[in-house]
């Protein structure tokens, strides 16, 4: 790429999106089409654009949407999970903590309500089943990383997981230990699940080694992203999954409560509509995902992420995929008889 294209792209990106991918020299000017056969990997500074595709190209593949807490996947990757399921994936939700620190009432009540929310999230995104590992919320630093890694390897082998969506272990300025402890365990479990010498007792129980080959890492904050996914067709499902979480996070019935708060002052916001259920959904669409995204989620608006690429709504990730070897093609082209 010519230097002036990089600069122009970066400035345009910065103007359109503020603190987003352009911060790291990535911009609309770097966009490549995901149909590029080499698009599973990127050089630094490149962005792969993943568009919605027709049909079900992912039939036979399995994904695991992994979240420390009930609201993480809906807020940061709900659109992409819905898109990949629509395109043929079979999916499972894996929640790592027991979420005891959120919700009204006692810790026990928080555990119960969050578990119910988590099941509702799985349903709203079209996932087959949810697993809750129930590590103690905010206390994951004290547990053995090996224990969590072993549990994840068991699940990856049992479910034959090809693709994970999880927090980015290298996401910048993450304050929540549950997020980065989970991310580190997922990163290591993803490849060790394919190693026959790791946890051989699982193989004796009938499981087979199975590596995770694609990883979509999301972050709550700045991230060296290399993939932008068009979720315009799936945004309603993402909104529904955020609304399903009533116990924590910015979704639930926050819209209805805002509507009520304004009504007490004889005010209303037309964007919230005229009833509580519309207010809940519209609040998420207009404020959580867009206007007030930096405050509610810590990341730029999904509209701003998509704008440089011509998408109405988009999510961004650090994507790590397989790196197909070019050796055989080189041999076929260059090998000579002697
Ligand atoms: Zn969280």
Coordinates of C-alpha atoms and ligand atoms in Angstrom, one line a residue:
X1 CA 0.0 0.0 0.0
X2 CA 1.3 3.5 -0.9
X3 CA 2.1 5.6 2.1
X4 CA -0.4 8.4 1.2
X5 CA -3.2 5.8 1.1
X6 CA -2.4 4.7 4.6
X7 CA -2.4 8.3 5.9
X8 CA -5.6 9.2 4.0
X9 CA -7.3 6.1 5.2
X10 CA -6.3 6.7 8.8
X11 CA -7.4 10.3 8.9
X12 CA -10.7 9.4 7.3
X13 CA -11.2 6.6 9.7
X14 CA -10.3 8.7 12.7
X15 CA -12.8 11.4 11.6
X16 CA -15.5 8.9 11.2
X17 CA -15.0 6.7 14.2
X18 CA -13.0 8.5 16.9
X19 CA -11.2 6.0 19.2
X20 CA -11.5 2.9 17.1
X21 CA -9.5 0.6 14.9
X22 CA -8.0 3.6 13.1
X23 CA -6.0 4.4 16.3
X24 CA -3.8 1.5 15.3
X25 CA -3.2 2.5 11.7
X26 CA -6.1 0.4 10.5
X27 CA -8.8 2.0 8.4
X28 CA -11.2 1.7 5.6
X29 CA -8.3 2.1 3.3
X30 CA -6.9 -1.2 4.4
X31 CA -10.1 -3.2 3.9
X32 CA -9.8 -6.4 2.0
X33 CA -12.6 -8.7 0.9
X34 CA -13.1 -11.8 3.1
X35 CA -13.5 -13.9 0.0
X36 CA -9.7 -13.5 -0.5
X37 CA -8.4 -17.0 0.0
X38 CA -5.7 -15.7 2.2
X39 CA -8.1 -13.8 4.4
X40 CA -7.7 -16.2 7.3
X41 CA -4.6 -14.3 8.3
X42 CA -3.6 -10.7 8.1
X43 CA -0.5 -8.6 8.1
X44 CA -0.4 -6.1 10.8
X45 CA -2.5 -3.1 10.0
X46 CA -4.9 -5.0 7.7
X47 CA -8.6 -5.4 8.2
X48 CA -10.6 -8.3 6.8
X49 CA -14.2 -7.4 6.1
X50 CA -16.5 -10.3 6.8
X51 CA -19.8 -9.8 5.0
X52 CA -23.1 -11.6 5.4
X53 CA -23.3 -14.6 3.0
X54 CA -26.2 -16.3 1.5
X55 CA -27.0 -20.0 2.3
X56 CA -25.4 -22.0 5.0
X57 CA -21.7 -22.4 4.2
X58 CA -20.9 -23.3 7.9
X59 CA -23.1 -26.4 8.2
X60 CA -21.1 -29.1 10.0
X61 CA -19.0 -26.5 12.0
X62 CA -19.4 -25.9 15.7
X63 CA -18.8 -22.7 17.6
X64 CA -18.6 -21.9 21.3
X65 CA -19.6 -18.5 22.5
X66 CA -17.6 -18.0 25.7
X67 CA -18.3 -15.4 28.3
X68 CA -17.3 -14.9 31.9
X69 CA -20.6 -13.2 32.7
X70 CA -24.1 -13.4 31.2
X71 CA -23.9 -10.1 29.4
X72 CA -20.5 -10.3 27.6
X73 CA -21.3 -12.1 24.4
X74 CA -24.6 -10.2 23.8
X75 CA -22.9 -6.8 24.3
X76 CA -19.8 -7.5 22.2
X77 CA -20.4 -10.4 19.8
X78 CA -24.1 -11.1 19.8
X79 CA -24.5 -10.0 16.2
X80 CA -21.6 -12.2 14.9
X81 CA -22.9 -15.2 16.9
X82 CA -26.3 -14.8 15.4
X83 CA -24.8 -14.4 11.9
X84 CA -22.7 -17.5 12.1
X85 CA -25.6 -19.6 13.4
X86 CA -27.8 -18.3 10.6
X87 CA -25.0 -19.3 8.2
X88 CA -25.1 -22.9 9.4
X89 CA -23.0 -23.2 12.5
X90 CA -24.2 -25.3 15.5
X91 CA -23.4 -23.3 18.6
X92 CA -23.1 -23.6 22.4
X93 CA -22.8 -20.9 25.1
X94 CA -20.2 -21.4 27.8
X95 CA -20.4 -19.1 30.9
X96 CA -17.4 -19.2 33.2
X97 CA -18.4 -17.5 36.4
X98 CA -21.5 -17.9 38.7
X99 CA -22.3 -14.1 38.4
X100 CA -22.9 -13.9 42.1
X101 CA -21.8 -10.2 42.3
X102 CA -24.5 -8.7 40.2
X103 CA -28.3 -8.3 40.5
X104 CA -30.5 -7.1 43.3
X105 CA -31.0 -9.1 46.5
X106 CA -28.5 -11.7 47.9
X107 CA -25.6 -13.2 46.1
X108 CA -27.6 -16.4 45.9
X109 CA -30.4 -14.6 44.2
X110 CA -27.9 -13.1 41.8
X111 CA -26.6 -16.5 40.9
X112 CA -30.1 -17.8 40.2
X113 CA -31.3 -14.8 38.2
X114 CA -28.1 -14.6 36.1
X115 CA -28.3 -18.3 35.3
X116 CA -31.9 -17.8 34.0
X117 CA -30.7 -14.8 32.0
X118 CA -27.8 -16.8 30.6
X119 CA -30.2 -19.5 29.4
X120 CA -32.4 -16.9 27.8
X121 CA -29.3 -15.4 26.0
X122 CA -28.5 -18.9 24.5
X123 CA -32.1 -19.2 23.3
X124 CA -32.2 -15.7 21.8
X125 CA -29.0 -16.3 19.8
X126 CA -30.1 -19.7 18.5
X127 CA -27.5 -21.7 20.6
X128 CA -28.2 -25.3 21.4
X129 CA -27.3 -25.3 25.0
X130 CA -25.6 -23.3 27.7
X131 CA -22.9 -24.5 30.1
X132 CA -22.1 -22.6 33.3
X133 CA -18.8 -23.5 34.9
X134 CA -19.7 -21.4 38.0
X135 CA -16.3 -20.2 39.1
X136 CA -16.6 -17.5 41.7
X137 CA -17.3 -14.1 40.3
X138 CA -14.4 -11.6 40.8
X139 CA -12.3 -14.4 42.4
X140 CA -11.0 -16.1 39.4
X141 CA -7.4 -15.0 40.1
X142 CA -7.2 -17.3 43.1
X143 CA -8.1 -20.5 41.2
X144 CA -5.9 -22.8 39.3
X145 CA -5.6 -21.8 35.6
X146 CA -4.9 -25.4 35.0
X147 CA -8.4 -26.4 36.3
X148 CA -10.2 -24.0 34.0
X149 CA -8.0 -25.0 31.0
X150 CA -8.8 -28.6 31.6
X151 CA -12.6 -28.0 31.8
X152 CA -12.4 -26.0 28.5
X153 CA -10.4 -28.7 26.8
X154 CA -13.0 -31.3 27.9
X155 CA -15.8 -29.1 26.4
X156 CA -13.9 -28.4 23.2
X157 CA -13.3 -32.1 22.6
X158 CA -16.7 -33.2 23.7
X159 CA -18.6 -30.6 21.5
X160 CA -16.0 -30.7 18.7
X161 CA -15.6 -26.9 18.8
X162 CA -14.1 -25.5 15.6
X163 CA -14.5 -21.8 16.4
X164 CA -14.6 -19.7 19.6
X165 CA -15.7 -16.2 20.4
X166 CA -14.2 -14.9 23.6
X167 CA -12.6 -11.9 25.3
X168 CA -9.2 -10.9 23.7
X169 CA -6.4 -12.0 26.0
X170 CA -4.5 -9.0 24.7
X171 CA -7.3 -6.5 24.9
X172 CA -6.0 -3.2 26.2
X173 CA -6.9 -1.6 29.6
X174 CA -9.2 -4.4 30.7
X175 CA -10.0 -4.0 34.4
X176 CA -12.0 -7.1 35.1
X177 CA -10.0 -10.2 36.2
X178 CA -12.8 -12.6 35.1
X179 CA -12.3 -11.3 31.6
X180 CA -8.6 -11.7 31.3
X181 CA -8.3 -14.9 33.3
X182 CA -11.0 -16.5 31.0
X183 CA -9.3 -15.2 27.9
X184 CA -5.9 -16.6 28.8
X185 CA -7.4 -20.1 29.5
X186 CA -9.4 -20.1 26.3
X187 CA -6.3 -19.2 24.2
X188 CA -4.3 -22.1 25.6
X189 CA -7.1 -24.6 25.7
X190 CA -7.9 -23.9 22.0
X191 CA -4.7 -25.6 20.7
X192 CA -4.1 -28.0 23.6
X193 CA -7.4 -29.6 22.9
X194 CA -5.9 -31.0 19.8
X195 CA -2.8 -32.5 21.6
X196 CA -3.1 -36.2 22.4
X197 CA -0.6 -36.0 25.2
X198 CA -2.6 -33.4 27.1
X199 CA -5.2 -34.8 29.4
X200 CA -4.9 -38.4 28.0
X201 CA -7.5 -39.6 30.6
X202 CA -10.1 -37.7 28.6
X203 CA -9.2 -39.8 25.5
X204 CA -9.5 -43.0 27.5
X205 CA -13.0 -41.9 28.4
X206 CA -13.8 -41.8 24.7
X207 CA -13.0 -38.3 23.6
X208 CA -10.8 -37.5 20.7
X209 CA -8.2 -34.6 20.3
X210 CA -9.9 -31.7 18.6
X211 CA -8.3 -28.3 18.0
X212 CA -10.1 -25.0 17.8
X213 CA -9.1 -23.5 14.5
X214 CA -10.8 -20.1 14.4
X215 CA -10.9 -17.5 17.1
X216 CA -12.9 -14.3 17.2
X217 CA -11.6 -12.2 20.1
X218 CA -13.7 -9.3 21.3
X219 CA -12.7 -6.6 23.8
X220 CA -14.2 -4.0 26.1
X221 CA -12.0 -1.2 25.2
X222 CA -9.2 -0.5 22.7
X223 CA -8.1 -3.5 20.7
X224 CA -5.7 -4.3 17.8
X225 CA -8.6 -5.5 15.7
X226 CA -8.2 -7.1 12.3
X227 CA -11.7 -8.1 11.3
X228 CA -14.9 -6.2 10.9
X229 CA -18.1 -8.3 10.7
X230 CA -21.3 -6.9 9.0
X231 CA -24.1 -7.7 11.5
X232 CA -26.7 -5.5 9.9
X233 CA -29.0 -8.4 9.1
X234 CA -28.6 -9.8 12.7
X235 CA -28.9 -6.6 14.8
X236 CA -32.5 -7.3 16.0
X237 CA -31.3 -10.6 17.4
X238 CA -28.3 -9.0 19.1
X239 CA -30.7 -6.4 20.7
X240 CA -33.0 -9.3 21.8
X241 CA -30.1 -11.0 23.5
X242 CA -29.1 -7.9 25.4
X243 CA -32.7 -7.3 26.4
X244 CA -32.8 -10.9 27.8
X245 CA -30.3 -9.9 30.5
X246 CA -32.4 -8.3 33.2
X247 CA -30.1 -8.9 36.1
X248 CA -27.0 -7.0 35.0
X249 CA -25.7 -4.8 32.2
X250 CA -27.2 -1.9 30.3
X251 CA -30.0 -4.0 28.7
X252 CA -33.0 -5.5 30.5
X253 CA -35.7 -3.0 31.3
X254 CA -33.5 0.1 31.4
X255 CA -35.4 1.6 28.5
X256 CA -38.7 1.2 30.3
X257 CA -37.2 2.7 33.5
X258 CA -35.8 5.7 31.5
X259 CA -39.2 6.2 30.0
X260 CA -40.8 6.2 33.4
X261 CA -38.2 8.5 34.9
X262 CA -38.9 11.0 32.1
X263 CA -42.6 10.7 32.4
X264 CA -42.4 11.8 36.0
X265 CA -41.0 15.0 34.7
X266 CA -43.7 15.2 32.0
X267 CA -41.0 14.4 29.3
X268 CA -40.6 11.8 26.7
X269 CA -38.1 10.7 24.1
X270 CA -39.8 9.9 20.8
X271 CA -37.0 7.4 20.0
X272 CA -38.2 5.2 22.9
X273 CA -41.7 4.7 21.5
X274 CA -44.9 4.6 23.4
X275 CA -44.8 1.4 25.5
X276 CA -42.3 -0.3 27.8
X277 CA -41.3 -3.2 25.6
X278 CA -40.6 -1.0 22.7
X279 CA -38.7 1.4 25.0
X280 CA -36.5 -1.5 26.2
X281 CA -35.6 -2.6 22.7
X282 CA -35.2 0.9 21.3
X283 CA -33.1 2.0 24.2
X284 CA -30.6 -0.8 23.4
X285 CA -30.6 0.0 19.7
X286 CA -30.2 3.8 20.0
X287 CA -28.2 4.2 23.2
X288 CA -26.4 1.0 24.3
X289 CA -25.2 0.1 20.8
X290 CA -24.9 3.6 19.3
X291 CA -25.3 7.0 21.0
X292 CA -24.1 6.1 24.5
X293 CA -22.0 3.1 23.6
X294 CA -18.7 4.4 25.0
X295 CA -20.4 5.0 28.4
X296 CA -22.4 1.8 28.5
X297 CA -20.0 -0.7 26.9
X298 CA -16.6 1.0 26.6
X299 CA -16.4 0.6 22.9
X300 CA -17.4 2.8 19.9
X301 CA -20.9 2.5 18.5
X302 CA -21.6 -0.5 16.3
X303 CA -22.7 2.0 13.6
X304 CA -19.4 3.9 13.8
X305 CA -17.5 0.6 13.5
X306 CA -19.5 -0.2 10.4
X307 CA -19.6 3.2 8.7
X308 CA -16.2 3.2 7.0
X309 CA -17.1 -0.2 5.4
X310 CA -20.6 0.7 4.3
X311 CA -22.3 -1.4 6.9
X312 CA -25.2 -0.2 9.0
X313 CA -24.1 -2.2 12.0
X314 CA -20.8 -4.0 12.6
X315 CA -18.7 -5.7 15.3
X316 CA -14.9 -5.9 15.4
X317 CA -12.6 -8.6 16.5
X318 CA -9.0 -9.8 16.7
X319 CA -9.5 -12.9 14.5
X320 CA -7.0 -15.7 14.4
X321 CA -7.5 -18.4 11.8
X322 CA -5.6 -21.2 10.2
X323 CA -2.6 -20.3 8.2
X324 CA -2.7 -22.6 5.2
X325 CA 0.7 -23.7 3.9
X326 CA 1.8 -22.6 0.5
X327 CA 4.4 -25.3 0.3
X328 CA 2.5 -27.9 -1.7
X329 CA 1.4 -25.3 -4.3
X330 CA 5.0 -24.1 -4.5
X331 CA 6.3 -27.7 -5.0
X332 CA 3.6 -28.3 -7.7
X333 CA 4.7 -25.2 -9.6
X334 CA 8.5 -25.3 -9.1
X335 CA 9.7 -28.9 -8.5
X336 CA 11.8 -30.3 -11.4
X337 CA 12.8 -33.9 -12.2
X338 CA 16.5 -34.7 -11.9
Ligands
LIG1 ZN1 -18.1 -9.4 32.0

